[in-house]
Coordinates of C-alpha atoms and ligand atoms in Angstrom, one line a residue:
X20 CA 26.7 -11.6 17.9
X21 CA 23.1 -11.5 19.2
X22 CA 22.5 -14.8 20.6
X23 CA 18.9 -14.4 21.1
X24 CA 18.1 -13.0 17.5
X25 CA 20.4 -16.4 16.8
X26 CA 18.2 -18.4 18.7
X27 CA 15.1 -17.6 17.5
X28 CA 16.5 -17.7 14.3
X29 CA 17.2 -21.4 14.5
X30 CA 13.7 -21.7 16.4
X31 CA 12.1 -20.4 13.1
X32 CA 14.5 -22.4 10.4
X33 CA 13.3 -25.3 12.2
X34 CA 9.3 -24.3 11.7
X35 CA 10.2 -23.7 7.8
X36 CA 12.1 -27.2 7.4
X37 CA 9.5 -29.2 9.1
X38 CA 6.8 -27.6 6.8
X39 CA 8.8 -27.6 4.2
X40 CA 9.0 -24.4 3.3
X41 CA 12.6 -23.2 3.7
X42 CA 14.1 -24.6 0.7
X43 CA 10.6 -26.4 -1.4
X44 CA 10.5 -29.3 -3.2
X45 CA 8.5 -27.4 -5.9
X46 CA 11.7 -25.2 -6.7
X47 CA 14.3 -28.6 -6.6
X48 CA 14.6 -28.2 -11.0
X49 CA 16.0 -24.9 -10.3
X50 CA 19.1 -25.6 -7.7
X51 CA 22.5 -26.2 -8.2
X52 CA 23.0 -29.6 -7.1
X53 CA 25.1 -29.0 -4.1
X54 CA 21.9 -26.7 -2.5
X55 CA 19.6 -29.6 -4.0
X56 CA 21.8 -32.2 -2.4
X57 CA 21.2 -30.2 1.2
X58 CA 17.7 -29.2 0.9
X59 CA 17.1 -33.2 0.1
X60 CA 19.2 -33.5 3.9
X61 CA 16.8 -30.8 5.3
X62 CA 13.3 -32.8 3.9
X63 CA 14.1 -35.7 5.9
X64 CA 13.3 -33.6 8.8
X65 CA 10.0 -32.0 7.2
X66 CA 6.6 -33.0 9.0
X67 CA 3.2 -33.2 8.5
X68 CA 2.6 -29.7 8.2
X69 CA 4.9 -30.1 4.6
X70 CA 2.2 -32.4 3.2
X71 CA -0.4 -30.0 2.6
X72 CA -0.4 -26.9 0.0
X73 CA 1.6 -25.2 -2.2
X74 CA 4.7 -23.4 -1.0
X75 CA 3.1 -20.2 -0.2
X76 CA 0.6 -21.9 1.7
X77 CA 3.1 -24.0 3.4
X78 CA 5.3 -20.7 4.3
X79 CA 1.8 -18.4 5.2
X80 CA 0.8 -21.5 8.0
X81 CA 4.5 -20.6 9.6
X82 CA 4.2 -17.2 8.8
X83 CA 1.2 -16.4 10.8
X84 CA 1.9 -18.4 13.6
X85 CA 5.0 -16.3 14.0
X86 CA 3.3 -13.3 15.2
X87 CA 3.2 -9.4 14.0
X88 CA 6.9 -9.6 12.2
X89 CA 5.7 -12.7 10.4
X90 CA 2.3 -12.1 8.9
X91 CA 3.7 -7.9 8.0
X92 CA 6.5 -10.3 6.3
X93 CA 4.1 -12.2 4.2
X94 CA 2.1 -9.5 3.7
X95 CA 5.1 -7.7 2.2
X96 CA 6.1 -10.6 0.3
X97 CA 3.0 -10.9 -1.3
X98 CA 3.4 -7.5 -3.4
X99 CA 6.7 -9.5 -4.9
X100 CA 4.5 -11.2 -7.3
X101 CA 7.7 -10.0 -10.4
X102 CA 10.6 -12.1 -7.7
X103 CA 8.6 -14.8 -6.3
X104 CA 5.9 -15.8 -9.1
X105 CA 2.2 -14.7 -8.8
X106 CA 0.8 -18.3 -7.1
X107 CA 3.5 -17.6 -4.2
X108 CA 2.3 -14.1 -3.7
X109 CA -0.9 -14.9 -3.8
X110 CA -0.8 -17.5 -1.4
X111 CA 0.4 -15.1 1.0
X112 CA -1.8 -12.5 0.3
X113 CA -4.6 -14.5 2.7
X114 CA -2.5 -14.4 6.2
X115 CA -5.0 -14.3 8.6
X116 CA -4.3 -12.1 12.0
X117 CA -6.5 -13.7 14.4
X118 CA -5.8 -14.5 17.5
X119 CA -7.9 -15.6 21.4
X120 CA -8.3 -12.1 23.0
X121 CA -6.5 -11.2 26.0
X122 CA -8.7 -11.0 29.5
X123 CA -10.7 -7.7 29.9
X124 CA -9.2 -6.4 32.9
X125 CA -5.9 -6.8 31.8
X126 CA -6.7 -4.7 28.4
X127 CA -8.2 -2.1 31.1
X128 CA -5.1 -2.1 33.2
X129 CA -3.2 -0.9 30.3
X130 CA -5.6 1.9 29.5
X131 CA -5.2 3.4 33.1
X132 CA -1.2 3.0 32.7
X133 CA -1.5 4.3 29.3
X134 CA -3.8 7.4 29.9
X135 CA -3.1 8.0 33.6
X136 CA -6.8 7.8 34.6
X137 CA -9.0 5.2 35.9
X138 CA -11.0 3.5 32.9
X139 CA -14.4 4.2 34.8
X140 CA -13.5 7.9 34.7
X141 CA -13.5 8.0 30.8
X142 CA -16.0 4.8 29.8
X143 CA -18.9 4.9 31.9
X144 CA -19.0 1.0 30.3
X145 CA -16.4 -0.8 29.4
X146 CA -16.9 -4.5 27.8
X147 CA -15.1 -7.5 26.2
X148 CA -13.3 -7.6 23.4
X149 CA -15.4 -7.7 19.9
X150 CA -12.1 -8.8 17.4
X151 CA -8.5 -9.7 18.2
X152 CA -5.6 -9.8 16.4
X153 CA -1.6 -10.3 17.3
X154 CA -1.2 -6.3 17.6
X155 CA -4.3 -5.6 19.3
X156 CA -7.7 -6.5 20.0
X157 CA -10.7 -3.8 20.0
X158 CA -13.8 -3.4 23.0
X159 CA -16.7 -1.8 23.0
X160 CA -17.5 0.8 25.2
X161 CA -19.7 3.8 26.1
X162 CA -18.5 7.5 26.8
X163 CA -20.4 9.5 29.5
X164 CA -21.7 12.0 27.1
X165 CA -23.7 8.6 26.0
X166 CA -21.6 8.0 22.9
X167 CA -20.6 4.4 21.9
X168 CA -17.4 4.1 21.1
X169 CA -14.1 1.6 19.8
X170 CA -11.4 0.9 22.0
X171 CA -8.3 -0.7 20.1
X172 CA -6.1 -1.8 23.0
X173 CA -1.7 -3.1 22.4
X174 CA -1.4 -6.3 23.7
X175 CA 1.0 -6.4 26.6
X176 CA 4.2 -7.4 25.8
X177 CA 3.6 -6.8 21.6
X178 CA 6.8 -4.3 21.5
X179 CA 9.5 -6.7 23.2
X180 CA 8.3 -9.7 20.8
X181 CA 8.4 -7.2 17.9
X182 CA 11.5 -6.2 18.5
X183 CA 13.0 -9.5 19.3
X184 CA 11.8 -11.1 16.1
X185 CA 12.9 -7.9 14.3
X186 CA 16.2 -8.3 15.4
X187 CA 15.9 -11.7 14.0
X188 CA 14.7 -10.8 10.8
X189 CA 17.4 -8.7 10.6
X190 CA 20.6 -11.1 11.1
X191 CA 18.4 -13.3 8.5
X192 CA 18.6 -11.0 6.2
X193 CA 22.5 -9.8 6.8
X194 CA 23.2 -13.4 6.6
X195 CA 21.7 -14.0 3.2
X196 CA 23.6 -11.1 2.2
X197 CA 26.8 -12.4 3.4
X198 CA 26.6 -16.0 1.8
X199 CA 24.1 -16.2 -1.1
X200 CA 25.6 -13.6 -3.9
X201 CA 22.5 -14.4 -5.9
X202 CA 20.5 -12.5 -2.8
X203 CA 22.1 -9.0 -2.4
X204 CA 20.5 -8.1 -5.7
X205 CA 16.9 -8.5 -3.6
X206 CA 18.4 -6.5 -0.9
X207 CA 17.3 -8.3 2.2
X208 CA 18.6 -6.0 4.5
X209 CA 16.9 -2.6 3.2
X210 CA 13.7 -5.4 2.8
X211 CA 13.7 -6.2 6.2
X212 CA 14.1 -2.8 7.7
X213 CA 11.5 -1.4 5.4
X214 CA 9.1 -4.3 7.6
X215 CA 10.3 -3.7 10.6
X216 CA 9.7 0.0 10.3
X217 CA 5.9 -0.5 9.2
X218 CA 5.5 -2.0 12.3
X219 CA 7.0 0.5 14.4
X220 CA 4.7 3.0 13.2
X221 CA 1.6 0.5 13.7
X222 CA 2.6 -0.2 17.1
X223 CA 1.8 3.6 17.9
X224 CA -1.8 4.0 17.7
X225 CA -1.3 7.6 17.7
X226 CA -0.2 7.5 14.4
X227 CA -3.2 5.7 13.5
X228 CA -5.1 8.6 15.5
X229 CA -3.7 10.6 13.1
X230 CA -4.4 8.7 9.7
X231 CA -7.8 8.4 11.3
X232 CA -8.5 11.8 11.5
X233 CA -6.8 13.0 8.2
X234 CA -9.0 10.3 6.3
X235 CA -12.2 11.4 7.8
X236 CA -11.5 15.1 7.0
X237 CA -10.6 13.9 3.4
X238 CA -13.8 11.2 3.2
X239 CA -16.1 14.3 4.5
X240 CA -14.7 16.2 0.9
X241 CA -17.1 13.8 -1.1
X242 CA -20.2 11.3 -0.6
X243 CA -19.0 8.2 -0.6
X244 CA -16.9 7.3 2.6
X245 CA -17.3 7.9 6.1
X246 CA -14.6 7.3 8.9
X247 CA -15.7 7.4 12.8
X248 CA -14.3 10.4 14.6
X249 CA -11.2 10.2 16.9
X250 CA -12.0 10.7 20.4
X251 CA -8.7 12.2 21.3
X252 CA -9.4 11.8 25.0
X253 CA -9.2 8.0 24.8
X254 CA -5.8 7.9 22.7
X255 CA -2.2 7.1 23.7
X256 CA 0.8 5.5 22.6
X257 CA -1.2 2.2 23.0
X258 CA -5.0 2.9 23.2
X259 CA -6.8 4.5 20.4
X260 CA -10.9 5.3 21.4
X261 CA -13.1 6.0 18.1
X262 CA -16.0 6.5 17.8
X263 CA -18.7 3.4 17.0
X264 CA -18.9 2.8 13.9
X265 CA -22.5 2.9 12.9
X266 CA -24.4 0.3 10.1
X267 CA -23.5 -3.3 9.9
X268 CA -20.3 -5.1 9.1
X269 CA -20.1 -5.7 5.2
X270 CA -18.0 -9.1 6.3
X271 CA -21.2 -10.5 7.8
X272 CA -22.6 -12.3 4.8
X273 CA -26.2 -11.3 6.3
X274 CA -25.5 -8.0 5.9
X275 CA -26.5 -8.6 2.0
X276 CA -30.1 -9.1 2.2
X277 CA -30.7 -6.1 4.2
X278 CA -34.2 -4.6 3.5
X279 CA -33.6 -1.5 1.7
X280 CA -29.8 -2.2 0.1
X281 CA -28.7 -0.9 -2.7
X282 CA -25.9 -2.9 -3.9
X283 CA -25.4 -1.3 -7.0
X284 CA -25.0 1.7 -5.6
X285 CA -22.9 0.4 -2.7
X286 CA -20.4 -1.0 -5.4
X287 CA -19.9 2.1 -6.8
X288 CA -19.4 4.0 -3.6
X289 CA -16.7 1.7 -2.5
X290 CA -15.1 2.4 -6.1
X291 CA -15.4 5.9 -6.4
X292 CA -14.4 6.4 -2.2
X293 CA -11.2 4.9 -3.2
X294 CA -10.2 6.6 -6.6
X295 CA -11.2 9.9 -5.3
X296 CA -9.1 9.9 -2.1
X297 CA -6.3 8.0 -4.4
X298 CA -6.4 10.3 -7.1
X299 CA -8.0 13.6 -5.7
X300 CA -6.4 13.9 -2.6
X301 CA -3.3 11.4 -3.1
X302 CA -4.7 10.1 0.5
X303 CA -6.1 6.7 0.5
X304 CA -7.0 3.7 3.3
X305 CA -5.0 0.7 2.1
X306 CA -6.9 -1.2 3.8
X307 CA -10.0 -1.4 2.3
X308 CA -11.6 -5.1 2.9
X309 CA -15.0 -6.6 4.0
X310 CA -14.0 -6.6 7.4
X311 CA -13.4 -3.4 8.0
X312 CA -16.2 -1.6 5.5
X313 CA -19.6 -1.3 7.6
X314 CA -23.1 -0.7 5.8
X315 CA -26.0 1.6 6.5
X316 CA -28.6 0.8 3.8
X317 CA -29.7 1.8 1.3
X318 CA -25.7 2.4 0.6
X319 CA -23.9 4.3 3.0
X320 CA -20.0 2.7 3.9
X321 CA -18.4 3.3 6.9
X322 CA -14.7 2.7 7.3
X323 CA -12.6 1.5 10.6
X324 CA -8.4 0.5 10.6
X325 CA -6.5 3.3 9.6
X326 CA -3.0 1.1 10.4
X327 CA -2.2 1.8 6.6
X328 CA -2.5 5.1 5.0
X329 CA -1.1 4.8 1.1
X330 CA 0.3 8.5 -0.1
X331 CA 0.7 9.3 -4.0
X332 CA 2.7 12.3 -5.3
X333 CA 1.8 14.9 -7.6
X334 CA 4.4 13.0 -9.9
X335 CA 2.7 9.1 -9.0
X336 CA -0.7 10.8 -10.0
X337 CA 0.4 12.5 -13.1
X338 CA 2.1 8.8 -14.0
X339 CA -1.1 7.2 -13.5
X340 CA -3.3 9.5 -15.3
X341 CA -0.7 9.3 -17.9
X342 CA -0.8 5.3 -18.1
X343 CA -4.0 4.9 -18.0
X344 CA -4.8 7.5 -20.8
X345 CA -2.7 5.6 -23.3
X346 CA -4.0 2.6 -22.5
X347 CA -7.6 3.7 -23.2
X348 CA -6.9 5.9 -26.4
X349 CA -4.2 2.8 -27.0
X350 CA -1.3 4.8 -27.2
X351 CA 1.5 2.5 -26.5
X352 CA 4.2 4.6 -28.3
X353 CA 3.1 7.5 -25.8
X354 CA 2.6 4.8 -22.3
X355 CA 6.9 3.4 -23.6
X356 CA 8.0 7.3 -23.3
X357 CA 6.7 8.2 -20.7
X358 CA 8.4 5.8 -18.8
X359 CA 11.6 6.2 -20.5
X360 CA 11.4 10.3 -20.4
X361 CA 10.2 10.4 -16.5
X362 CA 13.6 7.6 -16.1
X363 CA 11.6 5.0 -14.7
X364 CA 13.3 2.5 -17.7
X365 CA 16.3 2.7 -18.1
X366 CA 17.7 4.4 -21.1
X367 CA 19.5 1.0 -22.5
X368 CA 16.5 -0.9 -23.1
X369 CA 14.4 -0.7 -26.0
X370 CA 11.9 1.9 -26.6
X371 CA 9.6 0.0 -29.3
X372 CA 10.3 -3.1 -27.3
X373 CA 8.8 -1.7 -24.3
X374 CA 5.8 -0.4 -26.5
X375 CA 5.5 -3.9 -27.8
X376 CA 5.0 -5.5 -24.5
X377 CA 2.6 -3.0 -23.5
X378 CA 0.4 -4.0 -26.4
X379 CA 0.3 -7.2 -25.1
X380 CA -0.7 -5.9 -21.4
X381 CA -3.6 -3.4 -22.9
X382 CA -5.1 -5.4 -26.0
X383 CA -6.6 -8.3 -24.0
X384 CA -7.9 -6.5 -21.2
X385 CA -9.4 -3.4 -23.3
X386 CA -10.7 -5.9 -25.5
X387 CA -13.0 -7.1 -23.4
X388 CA -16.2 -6.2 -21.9
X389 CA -16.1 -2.3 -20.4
X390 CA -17.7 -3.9 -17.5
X391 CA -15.1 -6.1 -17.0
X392 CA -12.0 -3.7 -17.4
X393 CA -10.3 -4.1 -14.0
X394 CA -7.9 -1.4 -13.3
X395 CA -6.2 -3.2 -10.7
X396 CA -5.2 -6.2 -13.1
X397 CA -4.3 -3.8 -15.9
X398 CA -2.3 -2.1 -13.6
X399 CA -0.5 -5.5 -12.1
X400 CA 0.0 -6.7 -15.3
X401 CA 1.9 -3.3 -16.1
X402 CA 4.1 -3.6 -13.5
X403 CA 4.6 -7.5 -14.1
X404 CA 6.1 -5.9 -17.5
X405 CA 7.9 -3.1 -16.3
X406 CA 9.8 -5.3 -14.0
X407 CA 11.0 -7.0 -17.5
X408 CA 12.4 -3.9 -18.6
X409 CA 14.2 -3.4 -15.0
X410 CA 11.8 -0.6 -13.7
X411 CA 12.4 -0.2 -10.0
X412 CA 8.5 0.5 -8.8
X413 CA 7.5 3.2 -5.9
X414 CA 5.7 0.9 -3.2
X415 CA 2.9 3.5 -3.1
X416 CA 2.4 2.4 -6.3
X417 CA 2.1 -1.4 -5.4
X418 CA -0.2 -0.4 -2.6
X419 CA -2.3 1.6 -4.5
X420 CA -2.3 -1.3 -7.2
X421 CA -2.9 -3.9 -4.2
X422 CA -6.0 -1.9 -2.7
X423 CA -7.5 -1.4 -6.3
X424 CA -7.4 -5.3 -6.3
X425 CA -9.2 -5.0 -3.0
X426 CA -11.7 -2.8 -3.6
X427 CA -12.6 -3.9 -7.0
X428 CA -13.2 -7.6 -5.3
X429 CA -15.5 -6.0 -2.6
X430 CA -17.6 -4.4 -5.6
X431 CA -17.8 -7.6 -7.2
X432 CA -18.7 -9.8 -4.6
X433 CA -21.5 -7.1 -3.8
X434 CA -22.6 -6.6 -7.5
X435 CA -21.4 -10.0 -9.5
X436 CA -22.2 -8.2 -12.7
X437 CA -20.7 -5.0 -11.4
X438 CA -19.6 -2.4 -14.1
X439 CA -16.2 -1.2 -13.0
X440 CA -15.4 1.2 -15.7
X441 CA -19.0 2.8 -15.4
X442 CA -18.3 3.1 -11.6
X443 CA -14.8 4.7 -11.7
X444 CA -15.4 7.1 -15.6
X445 CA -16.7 9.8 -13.9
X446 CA -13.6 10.0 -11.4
X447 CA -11.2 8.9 -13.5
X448 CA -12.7 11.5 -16.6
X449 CA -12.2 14.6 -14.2
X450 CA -8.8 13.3 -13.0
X451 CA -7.7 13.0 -16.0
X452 CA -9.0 16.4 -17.5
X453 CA -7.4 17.9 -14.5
X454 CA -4.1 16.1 -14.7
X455 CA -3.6 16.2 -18.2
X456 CA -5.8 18.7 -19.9
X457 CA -4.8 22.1 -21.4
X458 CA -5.0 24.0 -18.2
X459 CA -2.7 21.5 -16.0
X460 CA 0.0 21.6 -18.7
X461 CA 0.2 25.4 -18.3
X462 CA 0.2 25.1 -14.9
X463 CA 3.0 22.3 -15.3
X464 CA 4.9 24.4 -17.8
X465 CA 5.0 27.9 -15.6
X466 CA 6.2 25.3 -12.7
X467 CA 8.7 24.5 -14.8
X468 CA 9.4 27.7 -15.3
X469 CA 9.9 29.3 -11.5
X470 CA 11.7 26.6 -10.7
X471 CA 14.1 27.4 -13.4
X472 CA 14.5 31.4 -12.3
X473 CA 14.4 30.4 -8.6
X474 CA 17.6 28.2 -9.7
X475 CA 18.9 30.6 -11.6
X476 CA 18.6 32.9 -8.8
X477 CA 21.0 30.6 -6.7
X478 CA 22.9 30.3 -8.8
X479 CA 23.6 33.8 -9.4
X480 CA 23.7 34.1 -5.5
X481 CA 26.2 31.4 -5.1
X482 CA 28.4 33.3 -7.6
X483 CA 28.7 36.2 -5.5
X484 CA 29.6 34.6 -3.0
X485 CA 32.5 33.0 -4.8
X486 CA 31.7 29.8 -4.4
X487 CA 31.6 29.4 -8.1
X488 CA 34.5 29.0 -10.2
X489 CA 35.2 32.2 -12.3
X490 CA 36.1 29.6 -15.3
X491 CA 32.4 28.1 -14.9
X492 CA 30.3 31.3 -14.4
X493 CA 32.0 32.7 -17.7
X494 CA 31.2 29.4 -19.8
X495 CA 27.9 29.9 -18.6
X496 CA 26.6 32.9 -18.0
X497 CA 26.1 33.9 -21.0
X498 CA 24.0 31.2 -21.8
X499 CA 22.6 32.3 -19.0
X500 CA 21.4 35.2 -19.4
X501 CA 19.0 33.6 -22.7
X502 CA 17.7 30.9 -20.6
X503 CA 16.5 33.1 -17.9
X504 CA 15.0 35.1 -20.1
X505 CA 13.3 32.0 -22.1
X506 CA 11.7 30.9 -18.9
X507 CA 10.6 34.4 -18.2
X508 CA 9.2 34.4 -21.2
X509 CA 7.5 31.0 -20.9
X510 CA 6.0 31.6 -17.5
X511 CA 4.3 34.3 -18.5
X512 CA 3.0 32.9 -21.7
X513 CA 1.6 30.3 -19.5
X514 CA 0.3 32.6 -17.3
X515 CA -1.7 34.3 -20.4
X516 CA -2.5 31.1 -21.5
X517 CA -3.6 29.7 -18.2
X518 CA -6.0 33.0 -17.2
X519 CA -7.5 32.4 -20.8
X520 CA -8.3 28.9 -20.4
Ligands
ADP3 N1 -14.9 2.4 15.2 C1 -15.3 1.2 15.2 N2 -16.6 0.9 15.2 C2 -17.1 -0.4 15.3 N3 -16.3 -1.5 15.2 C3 -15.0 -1.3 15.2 C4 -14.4 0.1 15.1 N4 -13.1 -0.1 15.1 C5 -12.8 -1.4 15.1 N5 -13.9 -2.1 15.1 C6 -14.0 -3.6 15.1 O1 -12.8 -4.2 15.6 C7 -12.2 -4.9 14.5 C8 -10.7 -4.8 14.6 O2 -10.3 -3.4 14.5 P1 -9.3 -3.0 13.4 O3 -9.1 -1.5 13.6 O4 -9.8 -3.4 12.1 O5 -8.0 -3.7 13.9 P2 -7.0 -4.7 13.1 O6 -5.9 -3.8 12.6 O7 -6.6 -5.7 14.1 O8 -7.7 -5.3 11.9 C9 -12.8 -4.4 13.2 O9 -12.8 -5.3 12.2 C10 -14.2 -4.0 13.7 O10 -15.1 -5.2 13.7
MG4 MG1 -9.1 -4.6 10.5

């Protein structure tokens, strides 16, 4: 037993009773009455803090006060709109991670630990803090090649506290495994580890050196999005130096009546930066808000925080393109099978049933305006469904979904009247082409093909060496033998027709 996970534990139970937000009043209708009987014990403890705001508000004030594990918890949470209702995850979607900085010389002392030099020997000037947040605060500084650059520094001690309250996150979970049946279907333990390991990796900021430089090679492929360079020098397992980030921060509310900005333009940069690296490059920063976007006018964005790097698939983009084809030639029938062919549903449910509920997701939103056509809502509203029909989504899909949200709220608060559709078509029109045109089913279909001879080919290896039943390779092989020759057969078809197209 872990007495200080229990501990802290108890420390945090007590923060959710007094605020009310371990077992709310709001969800009373729906307990048995033995659980209503004790969360009616637990109120008379609640305090103030339980008098003001819904339950997600309620639980984000505890949330953020709890440090790193508890605002990545609520931020977690808050892609759980199809378990905990959209209000609840939408509440927690606005954690804040502000906190006082810590003293300049103290931030320095761990950058001489960290890089084994003195600071004046790398930073020629070194000043305070500009933001602070409960993983790290960021200075500004000079090189002595002149350059201005971004310091992100750890604060001290963030590891231990992480770890602690990881530890306690952890028993939480085990615990509501162990004595609330109802739970284990959520999986609270695989939940919690999947949190605590999303702040391992953002507590070393040379992974976010990394992301950094990755996403300003794949910004650089197109004209939209520019990322500060990494100044590998300054960078350790708990400093990262970037460089300055030119332009003015798109969070500053001045920053919109800058002489010279073209907002219309701007919007559609921010749209199309993110649905190329999404879809092009299956790279994309996650974490694309106002605070983190800078502007040089007329409508160049700069972006900083590379903490969250989403990652799509060759098989999450071809899903996409797929979905979002049928919805616009509103082709439900095709949308329902590609989910059932590709697994994602599973085979017991019904086909046209699924194809019904589409119909409700795609008839509202494409009959509206094109301007307004949001993809991120169609897309939430897809997954709202699929969870209906028991599809278990890839997170990099709710990330991707999340960040769409994001971005296409940015656009609009630049550009009120903003056209989304006419922003993202000519992306989304050569993605698609690509993805699903003539040429990228051959390529598909001779894929298809290798993979089958290069199988084959084990096979046939795997015989020799005996490892294969005799009774086995008989039924087979002569079957065999015509399927090898079939995908032969097909993969150079598709070759043909691929060097024709
Ligand atoms: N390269 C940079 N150039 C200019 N300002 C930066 C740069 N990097 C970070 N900042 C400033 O520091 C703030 C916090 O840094 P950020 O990387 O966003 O950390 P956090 O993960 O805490 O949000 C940013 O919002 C921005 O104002
Ligand atoms: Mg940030």
């Amino acid at each position: 037993m872990d007495l200080a996970a229990f501990a802290r534990l108890l420390a945090v139970g007590w923060t959710l009773i007094r605020a009310d937000a371990l077992i709310p009043r709001e969800v009373d209708p729906l307990l048995p009455p033995g659980v209503r009987t004790l969360a009616a014990f637990l109120r008379l403890f609640s305090g103030r803090a339980a008098r003001q705001g819904r339950p997600g508000e309620r639980m984000a004030r505890v949330l953020e006060g709890l440090g790193p594990v508890g605002i990545k918890l609520g931020q977690v949470l808050s892609t759980r709109a199809d378990i905990f209702g959209k209000t609840f995850a939408q509440d927690l979607s606005h954690l804040k991670d502000k906190l006082p900085p810590f003293p300049t010389p103290i931030a320095k002392a761990e950058i001489e630990r960290e890089l084994g030099r003195p600071v004046e020997s790398l930073f020629v000037k070194f000043s305070a803090p500009v933001a602070a947040a409960s993983i790290a605060q960021a200075h500004e500084a000079w090189l002595a090649d002149g350059r201005k650059v971004a310091v992100k520094v750890l604060r001290p001690g963030v590891e231990a506290k992480v770890a602690a309250d990881g530890r306690a996150l952890l028993l939480a979970s085990r615990l509501m495994e162990r004595f609330i049946p109802d739970a284990r279907r959520l999986e609270p333990v695989a939940f919690s580890r999947t949190v605590i390991r999303a702040l391992q990796l953002e507590l070393d900021l040379r992974f976010e050196a990394a992301g950094a430089s990755e996403m300003a090679e794949v910004m650089a492929r197109d004209p939209y999005m520019r990322a500060p360079a990494v100044v590998w020098d300054g960078v350790g397992k708990r400093v990262l130096t970037l460089e300055w980030a030119e332009g003015v921060p798109l969070s500053d509310p001045a920053t919109l009546d800058l002489p010279g900005l073209n907002r219309q333009e701007l919007a559609d940069n921010i749209i199309r930066a993110f649905l190329t690296q999404a879809l092009d490059h299956g790279v994309f920063h996650a974490d694309l808000h106002e605070g983190n976007l800078f502007v040089i006018p007329p409508a160049k964005l700069v972006a900083v925080d590379f903490g969250i790097v989403g990652r799509l698939g060759p098989m999450e983009r071809r899903y996409l393109a797929e979905i979002l084809y049928g919805f616009i030639t509103r082709d439900y029938q095709r949308v329902a099978r590609i989910h059932f062919d590709a697994g994602y549903v599973p085979a017991h449910h019904d086909q046209e049933a699924f194809a019904q509920a589409l119909r409700a997701v795609g008839e509202p939103v494409l009959g509206r305006a094109a301007s307004e056509v949001s993809m991120g809502r169609l897309l939430a509203q897809l997954f709202e469904i699929t969870a209906l029909f028991d599809m278990r989504l890839r997170p990099e899909l709710v990330l991707l979904q999340k960040t769409m949200v994001t971005v296409e709220g940015v656009a609009r608060r630049l550009e009120p009247d903003h056209d989304l559709w006419t922003a993202a078509e000519p992306v989304v029109r050569r993605w698609i082409a690509r993805e699903l045109g003539p040429v990228a089913q051959a390529r598909d279909f001779a894929q298809e093909a290798l993979r089958a001879v290069r199988a084959l080919a084990r096979l046939a290896e795997a015989d020799a060496a005996g490892r294969v039943t005799v009774v086995e390779t008989r039924d087979k092989s002569g079957g065999l033998v015509w399927f090898a020759f079939g995908a032969v057969a097909s993969a150079a078809a598709a070759w043909l027709f691929w060097a024709l197209a």
